[in-house]
Amino acid sequence: MTVIKKDNGTRNTLLGMVLGVIVGVLMYTMGISGNGIDGDPNAGIGWVNDHIVNGIFTFIGAVFIGGLKALVVPLVFCALFLGVTSLADPEKLGKLGGKALCIYLSTTGIAVVMAMALAVWIEPGVGLNKVATGVSTYATNQELTIWQTLASYIPENPMKMMVEGNMIPLILFTVLFAISYNHATEYGAKSNTLQAMLTEVDSTFMDVIGVIMKIAPIAVFCMLAKTMALSGVDAILKVGMYFFTVVLALFLHMMITYNGILID
């Protein structure tokens, strides 16, 4: 008899979110933590802010987010390479790639317009300035044309774009590399060594993601506890509005855009 083990990862993550909000709000309300900026009289206790809120909480959250970011590039490369090399028919690849590109560009454009419209209408996060501890600005005097923008997507240095995480050049390079691999190996007739190796690499990275997700409940707890400990209960409504805006945008995108594609 096969016993199916229930995965409680989602439940534990939601529990971590709730506990993080409660702990953070309690710390701020009791005067244990705070930021003391933008007129906020609650500066908290120094060692708590330094070693717990901005120390342990920040460290655990950074480890979790950094671990996920570190896997994005190798996962994208492996998945795209294996997907392209699995198509033995080059004509099918061209048709599939053209359709995928059209769908990607159209759905991305609709998603951007929809998200910007909702953000302008709802204005999530307005007035939530106490969380920020510094100001980062970026300015440029050079306006790129559409052709310069497209030219910037052409991969020049594969290793550099992987290190910097430039996804569009990475995607173009990976697709071109996979097509060339298919041609060089005569679609697997000569050798499948690289394809087999990347299959194992892809499976390994998926296992690593599973390991990282084990700490998701603790990481979510720490990140939310830090936010609430520095801003207090006033931030809950603003964070809630941001969450509501994201969910609403995803729901509308799913119901309108993707349902429209499926109907067609």
Tab-separated table of C-alpha atoms in Angstrom:
chain	number	residue	atom	x	y	z
A	1	MET	CA	0.000	0.000	0.000
A	2	THR	CA	1.411	3.368	-1.043
A	3	VAL	CA	1.310	6.107	1.556
A	4	ILE	CA	1.065	9.638	0.161
A	5	LYS	CA	2.778	12.182	2.367
A	6	LYS	CA	0.966	15.487	2.614
A	7	ASP	CA	3.085	18.516	1.817
A	8	ASN	CA	2.494	21.175	4.465
A	9	GLY	CA	4.796	23.745	2.873
A	10	THR	CA	1.983	26.071	1.797
A	11	ARG	CA	0.260	25.848	5.162
A	12	ASN	CA	3.484	26.530	7.031
A	13	THR	CA	4.294	29.492	4.766
A	14	LEU	CA	0.880	31.049	5.388
A	15	LEU	CA	1.338	30.433	9.103
A	16	GLY	CA	4.736	32.131	8.912
A	17	MET	CA	3.124	35.152	7.238
A	18	VAL	CA	0.502	35.499	9.956
A	19	LEU	CA	2.989	35.034	12.794
A	20	GLY	CA	5.421	37.463	11.165
A	21	VAL	CA	2.792	40.191	11.028
A	22	ILE	CA	1.717	39.556	14.636
A	23	VAL	CA	5.257	39.486	16.041
A	24	GLY	CA	6.337	42.559	14.077
A	25	VAL	CA	3.305	44.602	15.106
A	26	LEU	CA	3.741	43.613	18.745
A	27	MET	CA	7.410	44.598	18.687
A	28	TYR	CA	6.571	47.993	17.214
A	29	THR	CA	3.542	48.620	19.471
A	30	MET	CA	5.482	47.752	22.609
A	31	GLY	CA	8.295	50.102	21.593
A	32	ILE	CA	10.814	47.313	21.207
A	33	SER	CA	11.558	48.177	17.582
A	34	GLY	CA	11.046	51.081	15.194
A	35	ASN	CA	12.795	53.250	12.650
A	36	GLY	CA	12.536	56.707	14.206
A	37	ILE	CA	12.387	58.451	10.824
A	38	ASP	CA	9.789	60.611	9.060
A	39	GLY	CA	8.472	61.920	12.360
A	40	ASP	CA	8.008	58.491	13.906
A	41	PRO	CA	8.726	58.880	17.627
A	42	ASN	CA	9.210	55.143	18.065
A	43	ALA	CA	12.909	54.484	17.557
A	44	GLY	CA	12.873	51.171	19.423
A	45	ILE	CA	15.668	49.583	21.401
A	46	GLY	CA	19.050	49.903	19.732
A	47	TRP	CA	20.323	46.347	20.073
A	48	VAL	CA	16.955	44.907	19.010
A	49	ASN	CA	16.961	46.958	15.820
A	50	ASP	CA	20.620	46.236	15.115
A	51	HIS	CA	20.854	42.528	15.918
A	52	ILE	CA	17.315	41.166	15.506
A	53	VAL	CA	15.272	43.317	13.115
A	54	ASN	CA	18.100	44.500	10.874
A	55	GLY	CA	20.286	41.552	11.807
A	56	ILE	CA	18.723	38.086	12.062
A	57	PHE	CA	15.489	38.935	10.240
A	58	THR	CA	17.341	40.656	7.391
A	59	PHE	CA	19.959	37.907	7.120
A	60	ILE	CA	17.488	35.023	6.869
A	61	GLY	CA	15.364	36.899	4.333
A	62	ALA	CA	18.437	37.719	2.250
A	63	VAL	CA	19.584	34.076	2.288
A	64	PHE	CA	16.190	32.905	1.022
A	65	ILE	CA	15.809	35.520	-1.724
A	66	GLY	CA	19.457	35.226	-2.746
A	67	GLY	CA	19.193	31.461	-3.003
A	68	LEU	CA	16.203	31.693	-5.336
A	69	LYS	CA	17.844	34.384	-7.466
A	70	ALA	CA	20.988	32.289	-7.806
A	71	LEU	CA	19.007	29.489	-9.452
A	72	VAL	CA	17.100	31.566	-11.998
A	73	VAL	CA	19.798	31.711	-14.673
A	74	PRO	CA	20.849	28.022	-14.650
A	75	LEU	CA	17.216	26.883	-14.546
A	76	VAL	CA	16.235	29.094	-17.484
A	77	PHE	CA	19.234	27.923	-19.501
A	78	CYS	CA	18.631	24.222	-18.810
A	79	ALA	CA	14.866	24.362	-19.344
A	80	LEU	CA	15.105	26.264	-22.630
A	81	PHE	CA	17.930	24.124	-23.948
A	82	LEU	CA	16.142	20.879	-23.130
A	83	GLY	CA	12.861	22.191	-24.520
A	84	VAL	CA	14.368	23.207	-27.857
A	85	THR	CA	16.523	20.093	-28.268
A	86	SER	CA	13.522	17.854	-27.576
A	87	LEU	CA	11.881	19.076	-30.786
A	88	ALA	CA	13.233	16.904	-33.563
A	89	ASP	CA	11.389	18.702	-36.347
A	90	PRO	CA	13.012	22.068	-37.209
A	91	GLU	CA	9.852	23.308	-38.942
A	92	LYS	CA	7.847	22.586	-35.821
A	93	LEU	CA	10.402	24.552	-33.805
A	94	GLY	CA	10.063	27.564	-36.101
A	95	LYS	CA	6.268	27.538	-35.956
A	96	LEU	CA	6.225	26.953	-32.217
A	97	GLY	CA	8.839	29.653	-31.609
A	98	GLY	CA	6.959	32.183	-33.715
A	99	LYS	CA	3.677	31.514	-31.923
A	100	ALA	CA	5.365	31.586	-28.534
A	101	LEU	CA	7.042	34.920	-29.334
A	102	CYS	CA	3.768	36.485	-30.482
A	103	ILE	CA	1.919	35.229	-27.422
A	104	TYR	CA	4.714	36.396	-25.110
A	105	LEU	CA	4.882	39.908	-26.579
A	106	SER	CA	1.100	40.390	-26.693
A	107	THR	CA	0.382	39.050	-23.208
A	108	THR	CA	3.311	40.992	-21.735
A	109	GLY	CA	2.077	44.220	-23.309
A	110	ILE	CA	-1.448	43.660	-22.002
A	111	ALA	CA	-0.120	42.798	-18.543
A	112	VAL	CA	2.007	45.959	-18.383
A	113	VAL	CA	-0.866	48.217	-19.432
A	114	MET	CA	-3.280	46.520	-17.042
A	115	ALA	CA	-0.854	46.682	-14.105
A	116	MET	CA	-0.042	50.354	-14.701
A	117	ALA	CA	-3.729	51.245	-14.955
A	118	LEU	CA	-4.545	49.474	-11.683
A	119	ALA	CA	-1.543	51.018	-9.925
A	120	VAL	CA	-2.556	54.536	-11.003
A	121	TRP	CA	-6.168	53.913	-9.977
A	122	ILE	CA	-5.617	52.167	-6.620
A	123	GLU	CA	-2.280	53.827	-5.694
A	124	PRO	CA	-0.993	51.063	-3.381
A	125	GLY	CA	1.702	52.089	-0.950
A	126	VAL	CA	0.889	55.806	-0.992
A	127	GLY	CA	1.995	57.264	2.335
A	128	LEU	CA	4.127	54.254	3.237
A	129	ASN	CA	7.446	56.063	3.429
A	130	LYS	CA	8.545	55.030	6.894
A	131	VAL	CA	9.880	51.660	5.757
A	132	ALA	CA	12.461	53.219	3.487
A	133	THR	CA	15.828	53.778	5.124
A	134	GLY	CA	17.509	55.341	2.132
A	135	VAL	CA	16.793	56.861	-1.232
A	136	SER	CA	18.064	55.324	-4.426
A	137	THR	CA	17.755	57.282	-7.630
A	138	TYR	CA	18.653	56.544	-11.184
A	139	ALA	CA	18.793	59.073	-13.955
A	140	THR	CA	20.021	59.086	-17.509
A	141	ASN	CA	20.300	61.795	-20.094
A	142	GLN	CA	20.308	59.368	-22.995
A	143	GLU	CA	17.032	58.256	-24.527
A	144	LEU	CA	17.358	54.995	-26.436
A	145	THR	CA	15.508	54.461	-29.680
A	146	ILE	CA	13.574	51.272	-30.332
A	147	TRP	CA	16.426	50.005	-32.520
A	148	GLN	CA	19.033	50.699	-29.838
A	149	THR	CA	16.842	48.899	-27.325
A	150	LEU	CA	16.510	45.876	-29.599
A	151	ALA	CA	20.264	45.917	-30.282
A	152	SER	CA	20.930	45.813	-26.530
A	153	TYR	CA	19.137	42.460	-26.396
A	154	ILE	CA	21.721	40.835	-28.694
A	155	PRO	CA	24.027	38.681	-26.535
A	156	GLU	CA	27.657	39.820	-26.708
A	157	ASN	CA	29.271	37.916	-23.840
A	158	PRO	CA	27.440	34.764	-22.677
A	159	MET	CA	29.226	34.611	-19.342
A	160	LYS	CA	28.642	38.303	-18.604
A	161	MET	CA	24.918	38.132	-19.318
A	162	MET	CA	24.608	35.059	-17.088
A	163	VAL	CA	26.413	36.786	-14.233
A	164	GLU	CA	24.346	39.963	-14.615
A	165	GLY	CA	21.101	38.033	-15.080
A	166	ASN	CA	20.105	39.669	-18.386
A	167	MET	CA	17.229	37.377	-19.256
A	168	ILE	CA	16.346	38.396	-22.820
A	169	PRO	CA	19.920	38.028	-24.185
A	170	LEU	CA	20.190	34.789	-22.214
A	171	ILE	CA	17.021	33.429	-23.810
A	172	LEU	CA	18.182	34.367	-27.311
A	173	PHE	CA	21.612	32.826	-26.755
A	174	THR	CA	20.174	29.628	-25.290
A	175	VAL	CA	17.705	29.129	-28.142
A	176	LEU	CA	20.432	29.750	-30.746
A	177	PHE	CA	22.816	27.427	-28.920
A	178	ALA	CA	20.191	24.668	-28.692
A	179	ILE	CA	19.296	24.970	-32.393
A	180	SER	CA	22.981	24.769	-33.303
A	181	TYR	CA	23.395	21.753	-31.029
A	182	ASN	CA	20.520	20.004	-32.790
A	183	HIS	CA	22.121	20.698	-36.157
A	184	ALA	CA	25.608	19.642	-35.030
A	185	THR	CA	24.392	16.349	-33.556
A	186	GLU	CA	21.862	15.745	-36.336
A	187	TYR	CA	19.043	15.895	-33.789
A	188	GLY	CA	20.601	13.335	-31.479
A	189	ALA	CA	21.774	10.905	-34.150
A	190	LYS	CA	25.447	11.462	-33.314
A	191	SER	CA	25.436	12.202	-29.588
A	192	ASN	CA	23.171	13.210	-26.750
A	193	THR	CA	25.881	13.706	-24.144
A	194	LEU	CA	25.258	17.394	-23.456
A	195	GLN	CA	21.487	16.928	-23.426
A	196	ALA	CA	21.751	14.064	-20.947
A	197	MET	CA	24.138	16.038	-18.748
A	198	LEU	CA	21.897	19.138	-18.657
A	199	THR	CA	18.921	16.925	-17.853
A	200	GLU	CA	20.735	15.777	-14.725
A	201	VAL	CA	21.790	19.372	-13.948
A	202	ASP	CA	18.194	20.565	-14.310
A	203	SER	CA	16.961	17.847	-11.953
A	204	THR	CA	19.680	18.761	-9.458
A	205	PHE	CA	18.720	22.437	-9.449
A	206	MET	CA	15.073	21.503	-8.939
A	207	ASP	CA	16.129	19.521	-5.878
A	208	VAL	CA	18.087	22.554	-4.638
A	209	ILE	CA	14.946	24.664	-4.985
A	210	GLY	CA	13.122	22.090	-2.895
A	211	VAL	CA	15.761	22.453	-0.180
A	212	ILE	CA	15.551	26.266	-0.260
A	213	MET	CA	11.758	26.168	-0.081
A	214	LYS	CA	12.064	24.245	3.177
A	215	ILE	CA	13.065	27.504	4.869
A	216	ALA	CA	10.313	29.499	3.132
A	217	PRO	CA	8.056	29.657	6.236
A	218	ILE	CA	10.929	30.957	8.403
A	219	ALA	CA	12.088	33.397	5.710
A	220	VAL	CA	8.590	34.770	5.148
A	221	PHE	CA	8.164	35.152	8.903
A	222	CYS	CA	11.423	37.104	9.180
A	223	MET	CA	10.742	39.391	6.217
A	224	LEU	CA	7.215	40.299	7.337
A	225	ALA	CA	8.267	40.622	10.970
A	226	LYS	CA	11.008	43.064	9.937
A	227	THR	CA	8.632	45.177	7.851
A	228	MET	CA	6.020	45.383	10.582
A	229	ALA	CA	8.589	45.905	13.331
A	230	LEU	CA	9.900	48.973	11.523
A	231	SER	CA	6.589	50.467	10.397
A	232	GLY	CA	3.909	49.228	12.762
A	233	VAL	CA	0.243	48.458	12.210
A	234	ASP	CA	-0.201	51.454	9.898
A	235	ALA	CA	1.716	49.584	7.214
A	236	ILE	CA	-0.666	46.622	7.184
A	237	LEU	CA	-3.349	48.468	5.248
A	238	LYS	CA	-0.861	49.767	2.694
A	239	VAL	CA	0.784	46.375	2.288
A	240	GLY	CA	-2.695	44.860	2.055
A	241	MET	CA	-3.611	47.286	-0.717
A	242	TYR	CA	-0.463	46.346	-2.593
A	243	PHE	CA	-1.282	42.655	-2.185
A	244	PHE	CA	-4.862	43.290	-3.311
A	245	THR	CA	-3.635	45.182	-6.393
A	246	VAL	CA	-1.295	42.359	-7.398
A	247	VAL	CA	-3.969	39.690	-6.926
A	248	LEU	CA	-6.536	41.762	-8.818
A	249	ALA	CA	-4.126	42.312	-11.715
A	250	LEU	CA	-3.291	38.594	-11.891
A	251	PHE	CA	-6.979	37.643	-11.721
A	252	LEU	CA	-7.974	40.063	-14.490
A	253	HIS	CA	-5.012	38.965	-16.610
A	254	MET	CA	-6.001	35.331	-16.198
A	255	MET	CA	-9.714	35.858	-16.834
A	256	ILE	CA	-9.435	38.314	-19.727
A	257	THR	CA	-6.115	37.687	-21.482
A	258	TYR	CA	-5.526	33.965	-21.081
A	259	ASN	CA	-9.183	33.026	-21.375
A	260	GLY	CA	-9.293	35.041	-24.596
A	261	ILE	CA	-6.346	33.068	-25.943
A	262	LEU	CA	-7.945	29.746	-25.019
A	263	ILE	CA	-11.257	30.715	-26.621
A	264	ASP	CA	-9.495	31.662	-29.854
